[in-house]
Coordinates of C-alpha atoms in Angstrom, one line a residue:
M1415 CA 92.7 -48.5 -38.3
S1416 CA 89.1 -49.3 -37.5
D1417 CA 86.7 -46.3 -37.1
S1418 CA 85.8 -47.2 -33.5
R1419 CA 87.0 -49.7 -30.9
M1420 CA 85.4 -51.1 -27.8
E1421 CA 86.8 -52.9 -24.7
Q1422 CA 90.7 -53.1 -25.0
H1423 CA 92.6 -54.0 -21.9
G1424 CA 96.0 -53.2 -20.4
D1425 CA 97.7 -53.7 -17.1
D1426 CA 96.3 -50.5 -15.6
Y1427 CA 94.4 -49.2 -18.6
K1428 CA 91.2 -50.2 -20.3
L1429 CA 89.9 -48.7 -23.5
I1430 CA 86.1 -48.7 -23.4
F1431 CA 85.2 -46.6 -26.5
E1432 CA 87.1 -44.9 -29.3
K1433 CA 85.9 -42.8 -32.2
E1434 CA 88.0 -41.2 -35.0
G1435 CA 87.1 -38.1 -36.9
V1436 CA 86.3 -35.9 -33.9
Y1437 CA 87.7 -32.4 -34.5
L1438 CA 88.7 -30.1 -31.6
H1439 CA 88.2 -26.4 -32.4
T1440 CA 90.8 -24.3 -30.7
N1441 CA 91.2 -20.5 -30.5
A1442 CA 94.8 -20.5 -31.6
K1443 CA 96.0 -18.0 -34.2
K1444 CA 95.7 -19.5 -37.6
S1445 CA 99.2 -18.5 -38.7
N1446 CA 100.7 -20.6 -35.9
Q1447 CA 98.4 -23.6 -35.7
D1448 CA 95.3 -25.0 -37.2
T1449 CA 92.1 -24.0 -35.4
S1450 CA 90.4 -27.4 -36.2
I1451 CA 92.4 -30.4 -35.1
P1452 CA 91.4 -34.0 -36.1
G1453 CA 91.6 -36.6 -33.4
F1454 CA 90.1 -39.4 -31.4
I1455 CA 87.5 -39.3 -28.6
R1456 CA 87.9 -42.1 -26.1
I1457 CA 86.3 -43.4 -22.9
V1458 CA 88.9 -45.2 -20.8
E1459 CA 89.4 -46.6 -17.4
R1460 CA 92.7 -45.9 -15.6
A1461 CA 93.1 -47.9 -12.4
G1462 CA 89.3 -48.3 -12.5
V1463 CA 88.6 -44.6 -12.8
P1464 CA 86.6 -43.7 -16.0
A1465 CA 87.6 -40.7 -18.0
L1466 CA 86.7 -39.0 -21.2
E1467 CA 89.7 -38.2 -23.4
W1468 CA 90.6 -36.6 -26.6
S1469 CA 93.9 -36.6 -28.4
P1470 CA 95.0 -35.5 -31.9
L1471 CA 95.8 -38.0 -34.7
E1472 CA 99.5 -37.3 -34.2
D1473 CA 99.2 -38.7 -30.7
A1474 CA 97.4 -41.9 -31.8
G1475 CA 99.9 -44.2 -30.2
R1476 CA 99.8 -42.5 -26.8
N1477 CA 97.6 -43.6 -23.9
A1478 CA 98.0 -40.6 -21.7
P1479 CA 96.5 -37.4 -23.1
A1480 CA 96.2 -34.9 -20.4
V1481 CA 96.4 -31.1 -20.3
L1482 CA 93.5 -28.8 -20.9
Y1483 CA 93.9 -25.4 -22.5
S1484 CA 97.7 -25.1 -22.5
K1485 CA 100.6 -25.2 -24.9
K1486 CA 104.3 -25.9 -24.6
D1487 CA 106.3 -22.8 -23.9
G1488 CA 107.6 -21.3 -27.1
E1489 CA 105.4 -23.4 -29.3
G1490 CA 103.2 -20.5 -30.5
G1491 CA 99.4 -20.7 -30.0
E1492 CA 99.3 -17.1 -28.9
E1493 CA 96.2 -15.1 -29.7
D1494 CA 95.9 -12.3 -32.3
T1495 CA 96.0 -9.1 -30.3
N1496 CA 97.3 -6.8 -33.0
F1497 CA 94.1 -4.9 -33.7
D1498 CA 92.9 -1.5 -32.9
P1499 CA 89.8 -1.6 -30.7
G1500 CA 88.9 1.9 -31.5
Y1501 CA 89.2 3.2 -27.9
E1502 CA 91.5 3.2 -24.9
P1503 CA 93.1 -0.3 -24.5
D1504 CA 92.0 -0.8 -20.9
W1505 CA 88.3 -0.6 -22.1
A1506 CA 88.8 -3.4 -24.7
V1507 CA 87.0 -6.6 -23.6
I1508 CA 90.1 -8.5 -24.8
S1509 CA 93.4 -6.7 -25.1
T1510 CA 95.9 -9.5 -24.2
V1511 CA 94.9 -13.1 -24.3
K1512 CA 96.6 -15.9 -22.5
K1513 CA 95.9 -19.6 -22.3
D1514 CA 95.7 -19.6 -18.5
R1515 CA 92.3 -21.0 -17.6
E1516 CA 92.2 -23.1 -14.5
P1517 CA 92.3 -26.7 -15.6
V1518 CA 90.4 -29.6 -14.3
P1519 CA 92.6 -32.3 -12.7
C1520 CA 94.8 -33.5 -15.6
R1521 CA 98.3 -34.7 -16.4
E1522 CA 100.5 -32.5 -18.5
T1523 CA 101.8 -33.5 -21.9
G1524 CA 101.8 -30.1 -23.5
Q1525 CA 99.3 -30.9 -26.2
W1526 CA 95.7 -29.9 -26.9
S1527 CA 94.8 -33.3 -25.6
F1528 CA 92.6 -33.5 -22.5
S1529 CA 91.6 -36.2 -20.0
L1530 CA 88.5 -35.4 -17.9
P1531 CA 87.4 -37.9 -15.2
L1532 CA 83.7 -38.5 -15.7
S1533 CA 83.1 -37.6 -12.0
E1534 CA 84.2 -34.0 -13.1
L1535 CA 81.8 -33.8 -16.0
Y1536 CA 79.0 -31.4 -15.2
S1537 CA 77.1 -31.2 -18.5
L1538 CA 77.2 -31.7 -22.2
R1539 CA 75.5 -29.8 -24.9
R1540 CA 74.9 -31.1 -28.4
A1541 CA 73.8 -28.9 -31.3
R1542 CA 73.7 -28.4 -35.0
F1543 CA 73.6 -25.2 -37.0
S1544 CA 73.2 -24.4 -40.7
L1545 CA 76.8 -25.0 -41.6
G1546 CA 76.1 -28.7 -41.1
R1547 CA 78.6 -29.3 -38.3
N1548 CA 77.4 -31.3 -35.4
F1549 CA 79.2 -30.6 -32.1
L1550 CA 79.3 -31.2 -28.4
V1551 CA 80.3 -28.7 -25.7
L1552 CA 81.4 -30.3 -22.5
T1553 CA 81.6 -28.4 -19.2
S1554 CA 83.4 -29.5 -16.1
R1555 CA 82.2 -29.1 -12.6
G1556 CA 84.5 -26.2 -12.1
G1557 CA 82.4 -24.4 -14.7
H1558 CA 85.0 -24.6 -17.5
P1559 CA 83.8 -25.4 -21.0
L1560 CA 86.1 -27.6 -23.0
P1561 CA 86.8 -26.7 -26.6
P1562 CA 83.9 -27.7 -28.8
L1563 CA 84.2 -31.2 -30.3
H1564 CA 82.8 -31.6 -33.9
F1565 CA 81.8 -35.0 -35.0
H1566 CA 82.6 -35.1 -38.8
R1567 CA 82.0 -38.8 -39.1
G1568 CA 79.1 -39.3 -36.6
G1569 CA 79.5 -41.3 -33.5
S1570 CA 78.0 -39.0 -30.9
R1571 CA 75.1 -41.3 -30.2
E1572 CA 77.4 -44.2 -29.5
L1573 CA 79.5 -42.0 -27.2
L1574 CA 76.6 -40.9 -25.2
R1575 CA 75.3 -44.4 -24.9
T1576 CA 78.6 -45.5 -23.6
L1577 CA 78.8 -42.6 -21.2
S1578 CA 75.5 -43.6 -19.7
R1579 CA 77.1 -46.8 -18.4
Y1580 CA 79.0 -44.7 -15.9
I1581 CA 76.9 -41.6 -15.4
V1582 CA 73.3 -40.5 -15.6
L1583 CA 72.7 -38.1 -18.4
D1584 CA 69.5 -36.1 -17.7
Q1585 CA 68.0 -34.1 -20.4
S1586 CA 67.1 -30.5 -19.5
P1587 CA 63.4 -29.7 -20.0
V1588 CA 64.4 -26.2 -20.8
D1589 CA 66.8 -27.1 -23.7
G1590 CA 66.6 -30.5 -25.4
R1591 CA 70.2 -30.0 -26.4
L1592 CA 71.5 -29.9 -22.9
F1593 CA 72.3 -32.9 -20.7
L1594 CA 73.3 -32.8 -17.0
A1595 CA 75.7 -35.5 -15.7
Y1596 CA 75.0 -37.1 -12.4
P1597 CA 76.7 -40.1 -10.7
Q1598 CA 75.1 -43.4 -10.9
D1599 CA 75.2 -43.7 -7.1
P1600 CA 71.9 -42.1 -5.9
N1601 CA 73.5 -41.3 -2.6
A1602 CA 76.0 -39.0 -4.4
L1603 CA 73.3 -36.9 -6.1
S1604 CA 73.0 -34.5 -3.2
Q1605 CA 76.6 -33.6 -3.8
S1606 CA 76.0 -32.9 -7.5
F1607 CA 73.8 -29.8 -7.4
D1608 CA 75.0 -26.2 -7.7
K1609 CA 78.5 -27.2 -8.8
L1610 CA 78.5 -24.7 -11.6
H1611 CA 78.8 -21.5 -9.5
L1612 CA 78.2 -18.6 -11.9
F1613 CA 80.5 -15.7 -11.3
D1614 CA 81.7 -17.0 -7.9
D1615 CA 84.9 -15.0 -8.0
G1616 CA 83.4 -12.6 -5.4
G1617 CA 84.8 -9.4 -3.9
A1618 CA 87.0 -8.0 -6.6
D1619 CA 86.2 -5.1 -8.9
L1620 CA 85.6 -6.8 -12.2
V1621 CA 86.0 -3.6 -14.2
S1622 CA 89.4 -2.8 -12.9
R1623 CA 90.5 -6.5 -13.3
F1624 CA 89.8 -6.2 -17.0
I1625 CA 92.8 -3.8 -17.2
H1626 CA 95.3 -6.2 -15.7
D1627 CA 94.2 -9.5 -17.3
P1628 CA 91.1 -9.1 -19.4
Y1629 CA 91.0 -12.7 -20.7
A1630 CA 91.3 -14.4 -17.3
T1631 CA 88.9 -11.9 -15.8
T1632 CA 86.3 -12.4 -18.5
F1633 CA 86.4 -16.1 -18.4
G1634 CA 86.9 -16.4 -14.7
G1635 CA 83.3 -15.4 -14.5
F1636 CA 81.5 -15.1 -17.8
S1637 CA 82.6 -18.5 -19.3
K1638 CA 80.4 -20.2 -16.7
V1639 CA 77.3 -18.7 -18.4
T1640 CA 77.3 -21.1 -21.4
N1641 CA 73.8 -20.5 -22.7
F1642 CA 72.1 -22.5 -20.0
F1643 CA 70.8 -21.3 -16.7
R1644 CA 71.2 -22.9 -13.3
D1645 CA 67.7 -21.8 -12.1
A1646 CA 66.2 -23.5 -15.2
L1647 CA 67.6 -26.9 -14.6
R1648 CA 66.1 -29.8 -12.7
P1649 CA 67.7 -32.8 -11.1
P1650 CA 66.9 -36.4 -12.2
D1651 CA 63.5 -37.9 -11.2
S1652 CA 61.9 -34.5 -11.3
P1653 CA 58.1 -35.0 -11.5
L1654 CA 58.1 -32.8 -14.5
H1655 CA 60.9 -34.8 -16.2
P1656 CA 60.5 -38.4 -15.0
R1657 CA 63.1 -41.1 -15.7
D1658 CA 62.2 -44.7 -16.5
T1659 CA 62.2 -46.2 -13.0
R1660 CA 62.7 -49.6 -14.4
N1661 CA 66.0 -48.6 -16.0
P1662 CA 67.2 -45.4 -14.3
S1663 CA 70.5 -45.5 -16.1
S1664 CA 69.0 -45.8 -19.5
A1665 CA 70.6 -43.6 -22.1
P1666 CA 68.6 -40.5 -23.3
Q1667 CA 66.7 -40.9 -26.5
L1668 CA 69.0 -39.4 -29.0
D1669 CA 68.3 -38.8 -32.7
E1670 CA 70.0 -41.0 -35.2
E1671 CA 73.3 -40.2 -36.8
P1672 CA 74.3 -38.3 -38.8
G1673 CA 73.1 -35.0 -37.4
F1674 CA 71.2 -33.8 -34.4
E1675 CA 67.7 -32.6 -34.0
L1676 CA 67.5 -28.8 -34.0
I1677 CA 65.5 -27.8 -31.0
T1678 CA 64.2 -24.3 -30.5
C1679 CA 62.7 -24.6 -27.0
G1680 CA 59.2 -24.5 -28.4
V1681 CA 59.3 -20.8 -29.2
E1682 CA 57.7 -20.2 -32.6
L1683 CA 58.1 -16.5 -33.6
G1684 CA 56.2 -14.8 -36.3
P1685 CA 57.7 -12.3 -38.7
K1686 CA 59.2 -9.1 -37.3
P1687 CA 56.7 -6.2 -37.7
V1688 CA 57.8 -3.2 -39.7
V1689 CA 58.7 -0.3 -37.3
S1690 CA 59.2 3.3 -38.2
R1691 CA 60.8 6.1 -36.2
G1692 CA 59.2 9.5 -35.7
R1693 CA 60.2 13.2 -35.6
P1694 CA 62.0 14.5 -32.5
L1695 CA 60.1 16.3 -29.8
D1696 CA 60.3 19.9 -31.0
E1697 CA 57.7 21.6 -28.8
W1698 CA 57.6 22.0 -25.1
D1699 CA 55.4 24.8 -24.0
V1700 CA 52.3 23.1 -25.4
F1701 CA 52.7 20.4 -22.8
L1702 CA 52.8 22.8 -19.9
D1703 CA 49.7 24.1 -18.0
P1704 CA 49.6 27.8 -17.0
E1705 CA 51.5 27.0 -13.8
G1706 CA 54.2 25.0 -15.5
R1707 CA 53.1 21.4 -14.8
V1708 CA 53.6 18.9 -17.6
R1709 CA 50.1 18.0 -18.7
D1710 CA 50.8 14.5 -20.2
P1711 CA 54.1 13.1 -19.2
E1712 CA 53.4 9.7 -20.8
R1713 CA 52.8 11.4 -24.2
V1714 CA 56.0 13.3 -23.8
K1715 CA 57.9 10.0 -23.1
E1716 CA 56.2 8.4 -26.1
L1717 CA 57.3 11.2 -28.4
V1718 CA 60.9 11.1 -27.0
F1719 CA 61.0 7.3 -27.4
R1720 CA 59.8 7.5 -31.0
G1721 CA 62.1 10.3 -32.2
G1722 CA 64.3 11.8 -29.4
I1723 CA 64.4 15.5 -28.6
T1724 CA 65.5 18.4 -30.6
P1725 CA 68.8 19.8 -29.3
T1726 CA 67.4 23.1 -28.2
L1727 CA 65.0 21.4 -25.8
R1728 CA 67.3 18.8 -24.4
K1729 CA 68.6 20.8 -21.5
E1730 CA 65.0 21.3 -20.1
V1731 CA 63.5 17.9 -20.9
W1732 CA 66.4 15.9 -19.7
K1733 CA 66.0 17.3 -16.2
F1734 CA 62.5 15.7 -16.1
L1735 CA 63.5 12.4 -17.6
L1736 CA 66.3 12.1 -15.0
G1737 CA 64.2 13.1 -12.0
F1738 CA 65.8 16.5 -11.2
Y1739 CA 62.4 18.0 -11.6
P1740 CA 59.1 16.2 -10.9
W1741 CA 56.7 16.1 -13.9
N1742 CA 54.0 17.7 -11.8
S1743 CA 56.1 20.6 -10.4
T1744 CA 55.2 24.2 -11.2
H1745 CA 57.6 27.0 -12.4
S1746 CA 57.9 28.4 -8.8
Q1747 CA 58.5 24.9 -7.3
R1748 CA 61.3 24.3 -9.8
E1749 CA 62.9 27.5 -8.9
E1750 CA 62.9 26.5 -5.3
I1751 CA 64.2 23.0 -6.2
L1752 CA 67.1 24.5 -8.1
R1753 CA 68.0 26.8 -5.2
L1754 CA 68.0 24.0 -2.6
K1755 CA 69.9 21.6 -4.9
T1756 CA 72.5 24.3 -5.7
D1757 CA 73.1 24.8 -2.0
E1758 CA 73.3 21.1 -1.3
Y1759 CA 75.7 20.6 -4.2
F1760 CA 78.2 23.2 -3.0
R1761 CA 78.1 22.0 0.6
M1762 CA 79.1 18.6 -0.7
K1763 CA 81.7 20.1 -3.0
M1764 CA 83.3 22.0 -0.1
Q1765 CA 83.7 18.7 1.8
W1766 CA 86.4 17.4 -0.5
K1767 CA 87.7 20.8 -1.5
S1768 CA 88.5 21.7 2.1
V1769 CA 90.6 18.5 2.7
S1770 CA 94.2 19.5 2.9
E1771 CA 97.0 17.6 1.2
E1772 CA 98.2 16.4 4.6
Q1773 CA 94.7 15.1 5.4
E1774 CA 94.4 13.4 2.1
M1775 CA 97.7 11.6 2.6
R1776 CA 95.9 9.8 5.5
N1777 CA 92.8 9.2 3.5
S1778 CA 93.7 6.4 1.1
L1779 CA 90.1 6.1 -0.2
L1780 CA 89.7 9.7 -1.2
R1781 CA 93.2 9.8 -2.6
G1782 CA 92.4 6.7 -4.7
Y1783 CA 89.2 8.2 -6.0
R1784 CA 91.0 11.4 -6.9
N1785 CA 93.7 9.6 -8.8
L1786 CA 91.3 7.5 -10.7
I1787 CA 89.1 10.5 -11.6
E1788 CA 92.0 12.5 -12.8
R1789 CA 93.2 9.7 -15.0
D1790 CA 89.8 9.1 -16.5
V1791 CA 88.9 12.8 -17.0
N1792 CA 92.1 13.3 -19.0
R1793 CA 90.9 10.8 -21.6
T1794 CA 87.1 11.2 -21.6
D1795 CA 85.6 12.4 -24.9
R1796 CA 88.7 14.6 -25.7
H1797 CA 87.6 14.6 -29.4
N1798 CA 84.6 16.8 -28.3
T1799 CA 85.4 20.5 -28.3
F1800 CA 83.8 20.9 -24.9
F1801 CA 86.5 18.7 -23.4
S1802 CA 89.4 19.1 -25.9
G1803 CA 92.7 20.8 -25.3
N1804 CA 94.7 21.5 -22.2
D1805 CA 93.4 23.5 -19.2
N1806 CA 89.9 23.1 -20.6
P1807 CA 87.3 24.4 -18.1
G1808 CA 85.0 21.5 -19.2
L1809 CA 87.6 19.0 -17.9
A1810 CA 87.7 20.9 -14.6
L1811 CA 83.9 20.7 -14.3
L1812 CA 84.0 17.0 -15.1
H1813 CA 86.5 16.4 -12.4
D1814 CA 84.7 18.5 -9.8
V1815 CA 81.3 16.9 -10.4
L1816 CA 82.8 13.4 -10.1
M1817 CA 84.6 14.2 -6.9
T1818 CA 81.4 15.7 -5.5
Y1819 CA 79.5 12.5 -6.4
C1820 CA 82.0 10.6 -4.2
M1821 CA 80.7 12.8 -1.3
Y1822 CA 77.1 12.2 -2.3
N1823 CA 77.5 8.4 -2.5
F1824 CA 80.2 7.2 -0.1
D1825 CA 79.3 3.6 -0.6
L1826 CA 79.9 3.6 -4.3
G1827 CA 82.4 6.4 -4.7
Y1828 CA 83.9 6.5 -8.2
V1829 CA 84.2 3.5 -10.5
Q1830 CA 85.7 3.6 -13.9
G1831 CA 83.1 4.4 -16.6
M1832 CA 81.2 7.0 -14.6
S1833 CA 83.0 9.7 -16.4
D1834 CA 81.5 8.4 -19.6
L1835 CA 78.1 8.8 -18.2
L1836 CA 78.7 12.3 -17.0
S1837 CA 80.3 13.9 -20.1
P1838 CA 77.1 14.0 -22.3
L1839 CA 75.1 15.4 -19.3
L1840 CA 77.7 18.2 -18.8
F1841 CA 77.8 18.9 -22.5
V1842 CA 74.0 19.3 -22.8
T1843 CA 73.3 21.2 -19.5
Q1844 CA 76.5 23.3 -19.6
N1845 CA 75.9 23.7 -15.9
E1846 CA 77.8 22.1 -13.0
V1847 CA 74.9 21.8 -10.6
E1848 CA 72.4 20.6 -13.1
S1849 CA 74.8 18.0 -14.6
F1850 CA 75.5 16.7 -11.1
W1851 CA 71.8 16.1 -10.2
C1852 CA 71.1 14.7 -13.6
L1853 CA 74.0 12.3 -13.0
T1854 CA 72.5 11.2 -9.7
G1855 CA 69.2 10.5 -11.6
F1856 CA 71.1 8.5 -14.3
M1857 CA 73.0 6.6 -11.6
E1858 CA 69.7 5.6 -10.0
M1859 CA 69.0 3.6 -13.1
V1860 CA 72.5 2.1 -13.6
H1861 CA 74.4 2.3 -10.3
H1862 CA 74.0 -1.5 -9.8
N1863 CA 76.2 -1.9 -12.8
F1864 CA 79.1 -0.4 -10.9
E1865 CA 78.7 -2.2 -7.6
E1866 CA 81.6 -4.4 -6.6
S1867 CA 79.6 -7.7 -6.5
Q1868 CA 78.7 -7.2 -10.2
E1869 CA 75.4 -9.1 -9.5
A1870 CA 73.5 -6.7 -11.8
M1871 CA 75.9 -7.3 -14.7
K1872 CA 75.6 -11.1 -14.2
Q1873 CA 71.9 -10.9 -14.2
Q1874 CA 71.8 -8.7 -17.4
L1875 CA 74.1 -11.1 -19.2
L1876 CA 71.8 -14.0 -18.2
Q1877 CA 68.7 -12.1 -19.4
L1878 CA 70.4 -11.2 -22.7
S1879 CA 71.1 -15.0 -23.1
V1880 CA 67.4 -15.7 -22.4
L1881 CA 66.3 -13.3 -25.1
L1882 CA 68.9 -14.3 -27.7
K1883 CA 68.1 -18.0 -27.2
A1884 CA 64.4 -17.3 -27.9
L1885 CA 65.2 -15.1 -30.8
D1886 CA 68.0 -16.9 -32.6
P1887 CA 68.9 -20.3 -31.3
E1888 CA 71.1 -20.9 -34.4
L1889 CA 73.2 -17.9 -33.5
C1890 CA 73.4 -19.1 -29.9
D1891 CA 74.6 -22.5 -31.2
F1892 CA 77.3 -20.9 -33.3
L1893 CA 78.6 -18.7 -30.5
D1894 CA 78.5 -21.7 -28.2
S1895 CA 80.5 -23.8 -30.7
Q1896 CA 83.2 -21.0 -30.8
D1897 CA 83.4 -20.7 -27.0
S1898 CA 81.6 -17.4 -27.1
G1899 CA 78.2 -18.4 -25.7
S1900 CA 78.9 -16.4 -22.5
L1901 CA 78.3 -13.1 -24.5
C1902 CA 81.1 -11.6 -22.5
F1903 CA 81.8 -9.2 -25.3
C1904 CA 78.6 -7.4 -24.5
F1905 CA 79.8 -6.5 -21.0
R1906 CA 80.9 -2.9 -22.0
W1907 CA 77.7 -2.4 -23.9
L1908 CA 75.5 -3.0 -20.9
L1909 CA 77.9 -1.4 -18.4
I1910 CA 77.9 2.1 -19.8
W1911 CA 74.8 1.9 -22.2
F1912 CA 76.7 1.6 -25.5
K1913 CA 78.6 4.8 -24.8
R1914 CA 81.7 3.6 -26.8
E1915 CA 79.7 2.0 -29.6
F1916 CA 78.0 5.0 -31.1
S1917 CA 79.0 8.5 -31.9
F1918 CA 78.7 11.2 -29.2
E1919 CA 75.7 12.8 -31.1
D1920 CA 74.0 9.4 -31.4
I1921 CA 74.5 8.7 -27.7
L1922 CA 72.5 11.8 -26.8
I1923 CA 69.6 10.4 -28.8
L1924 CA 70.0 6.8 -27.6
W1925 CA 70.1 7.7 -23.9
E1926 CA 67.1 10.0 -24.0
V1927 CA 65.2 7.2 -25.7
M1928 CA 66.2 4.7 -23.0
W1929 CA 65.5 7.1 -20.2
T1930 CA 61.8 6.9 -21.1
R1931 CA 61.9 3.3 -20.0
L1932 CA 59.7 2.5 -23.0
P1933 CA 58.6 0.0 -24.2
C1934 CA 60.2 -1.8 -21.2
P1935 CA 62.9 -1.1 -18.7
N1936 CA 65.2 -3.7 -20.3
F1937 CA 65.1 -2.0 -23.8
H1938 CA 68.9 -1.8 -23.7
L1939 CA 69.0 -5.7 -23.8
L1940 CA 66.8 -5.6 -26.9
I1941 CA 69.3 -3.1 -28.4
A1942 CA 72.1 -5.6 -27.8
C1943 CA 70.0 -8.3 -29.4
A1944 CA 69.4 -6.1 -32.5
I1945 CA 73.1 -5.5 -32.8
L1946 CA 74.0 -9.1 -32.6
Q1947 CA 71.3 -10.1 -35.0
S1948 CA 72.5 -7.5 -37.5
Q1949 CA 75.9 -9.2 -37.4
R1950 CA 74.7 -12.8 -37.6
G1951 CA 75.5 -13.1 -41.3
E1952 CA 79.0 -11.9 -40.8
L1953 CA 79.5 -14.1 -37.7
I1954 CA 78.0 -17.4 -38.9
G1955 CA 78.9 -16.9 -42.6
S1956 CA 82.6 -16.4 -41.9
D1957 CA 85.4 -18.6 -40.5
H1958 CA 85.3 -16.9 -37.1
D1959 CA 86.7 -18.3 -33.9
F1960 CA 86.6 -17.0 -30.4
N1961 CA 89.2 -14.3 -30.9
T1962 CA 88.0 -13.1 -34.2
I1963 CA 84.4 -12.9 -32.9
L1964 CA 85.6 -10.5 -30.1
K1965 CA 87.7 -8.6 -32.6
H1966 CA 84.7 -8.2 -34.9
I1967 CA 82.5 -7.0 -32.1
N1968 CA 85.0 -4.6 -30.8
E1969 CA 85.5 -3.1 -34.2
L1970 CA 81.8 -2.3 -34.5
T1971 CA 82.5 0.8 -32.5
M1972 CA 81.3 4.0 -34.3
K1973 CA 80.2 1.9 -37.3
L1974 CA 76.6 1.1 -36.1
D1975 CA 73.6 2.9 -37.5
L1976 CA 71.5 4.2 -34.5
Q1977 CA 68.1 4.5 -36.2
S1978 CA 68.2 1.0 -37.8
T1979 CA 69.3 -0.4 -34.4
L1980 CA 66.4 1.3 -32.6
R1981 CA 64.0 0.0 -35.3
G1982 CA 65.4 -3.5 -34.9
A1983 CA 65.2 -3.4 -31.1
E1984 CA 61.5 -2.3 -31.1
A1985 CA 60.7 -4.8 -33.8
I1986 CA 62.2 -7.6 -31.6
Y1987 CA 60.1 -6.4 -28.7
L1988 CA 56.9 -6.5 -30.7
Q1989 CA 57.8 -9.8 -32.3
L1990 CA 58.3 -11.5 -29.0
L1991 CA 55.1 -10.0 -27.5
Q1992 CA 53.1 -11.4 -30.5
C1993 CA 54.3 -14.9 -29.7
N1994 CA 51.4 -16.9 -28.1
D1995 CA 53.7 -19.3 -26.2
L1996 CA 56.3 -16.9 -25.0
P1997 CA 58.1 -18.5 -21.9
L1998 CA 57.7 -16.7 -18.7
K1999 CA 61.4 -16.1 -18.4
V2000 CA 61.3 -14.1 -21.6
Q2001 CA 58.1 -12.3 -20.5
E2002 CA 59.8 -11.3 -17.2
V2003 CA 62.8 -9.8 -19.1
L2004 CA 60.4 -7.8 -21.2
G2005 CA 58.4 -6.7 -18.2
A2006 CA 55.3 -8.4 -19.6
Y2007 CA 54.9 -10.6 -16.6
V2008 CA 55.7 -10.0 -12.9
P2009 CA 55.8 -13.1 -10.7
S2010 CA 53.4 -13.1 -7.8
S2011 CA 54.6 -13.5 -4.3
S2012 CA 53.2 -17.1 -4.3
S2013 CA 55.0 -18.0 -7.5
S2014 CA 58.3 -16.5 -6.2
D2015 CA 58.3 -19.1 -3.4
D2016 CA 58.0 -21.9 -6.0
D2017 CA 61.4 -23.3 -6.9
T2018 CA 60.1 -24.7 -10.1
P2019 CA 61.6 -22.6 -13.0
D2020 CA 59.2 -20.8 -15.3
F2021 CA 60.5 -22.5 -18.4
E2022 CA 60.0 -25.8 -16.9
R2023 CA 56.5 -25.2 -15.7
G2024 CA 55.5 -24.5 -19.3
D2025 CA 53.4 -21.6 -18.0
T2026 CA 53.2 -19.1 -20.9
R2027 CA 50.8 -16.4 -19.7
S2028 CA 49.8 -13.8 -22.2
P2029 CA 51.5 -10.4 -22.2
P2030 CA 49.4 -7.3 -21.7
G2031 CA 47.0 -6.7 -24.5
Q2032 CA 46.7 -10.4 -25.4
S2033 CA 43.8 -12.6 -24.2
Q2034 CA 44.7 -15.8 -22.3
G2035 CA 41.7 -17.8 -23.4
T2036 CA 39.4 -19.8 -21.2
P2037 CA 40.9 -22.6 -19.2

């Protein structure tokens, strides 16, 4: 059989292009089925409708490949779920995996084959990483990425040239590896924008949906974030990315086979600086003036960021870091604050304590909060002596504080995960009232994480993608090739600030470091980057697929070294700031650049403008 064929005809079928040696990488369990399947990639016309198709070698004689992401019943292909995530199953990012993604319009044959009408193709991404495998990731207009296609024998250039006969492939100025697909008909262009709706599930509690169907929930939203960003893409004929007007359908200029050009978006990073940690803050009175005001709050924060706080001082210093006491308050003022806050707390507590059982039966919202709190309290940090055993007073305090928070914040109420945030506060303060008001201060920082819309979580995952792409495009390519470019496995990290990843003792240090908001408010994203980079050798250097990547990340819990992670995160921050051409999107994540009101009205993305203003402390030079 020839390696490729062009222009074969049938009654209702026309083969335009065919290439052998294109491997589809699945996520099926290795013991049941190969994860790398050799096959053919084709461009065909069926009744005049062009489509991109792939089928395995075993189906070489068939002309109707069709179904995406599904298997015949009873044929295996189930995912490996027999692993211990190290914590309660309903907090696992993946606990049960099913092949139930919503397919694009296809005919069913029960194979890994797919047939995608070119009108449904939204984008394609081409890349190469150090293992030497070249691949394409296709995404449909529904936001669903197809399994990566690896070209072991070349042919991607010819494929894209043939595709350009039917659609316009417009190279993104943000990422030279990404091409957006547009119809050749210019009148249809207006219908092509914003087809990839990121996280458009809307209205449901994403956290609770993890419990019932983690796989579908995760990929219902997060699979649409495939390492490119809607606000960083431009339509064809953009003045910043002009197309040849003499030949608007001309194919993009692609590098010769074999291999692709490795593009790093123009970010050239220098070496990571060496970072050292300091001693914990072990003196407090020296920072207070005679009336009790903190003389130099910024110096206190710097010391806490560098080394944390000695355990004997935590109870006092945490109340300043979390806003219970103002930094400039005197001893007498703090006594008055405590008195007023105590009265306010118990007034709110009495609101729910005075509700009778009969009243609660008619209050489904309060009843729901109570049931969820009781369930979560009974499994929160039970290994800690403060919360272990039955009839533990620590559990009663945990329950009462969370119920009272529902009275304090009616709009948010209680969301799973908030018990994880409270337990260290209660452990350190050993006081119901103080732990409550410290919780309110903590929630001021993270309450957006728990809101029903999940907009803050979506934004943080996008920002994490921005940072990782600038830091390690090779790792991004690898994750993309294994259908993991969404970084969905970082969801729990960001939701509850790594509470399940580190030991209880380490979390006390980590949180007080992050509460300083140094060196930037998004330091938690840099911590996530440091963890991912620390695992790059294990990820890229092993035969990982989608499931084993998630399994590996989940199994990191309680195995990470906090101090090396903090050093790595700070080193990443300094490394990025030392870059002379740091894109504005990265600077914004780091807090080094705040868009002006005029620039916020400009729809042109920062990456695309090429504007790379210097971070604080760096000169911009003379225009």
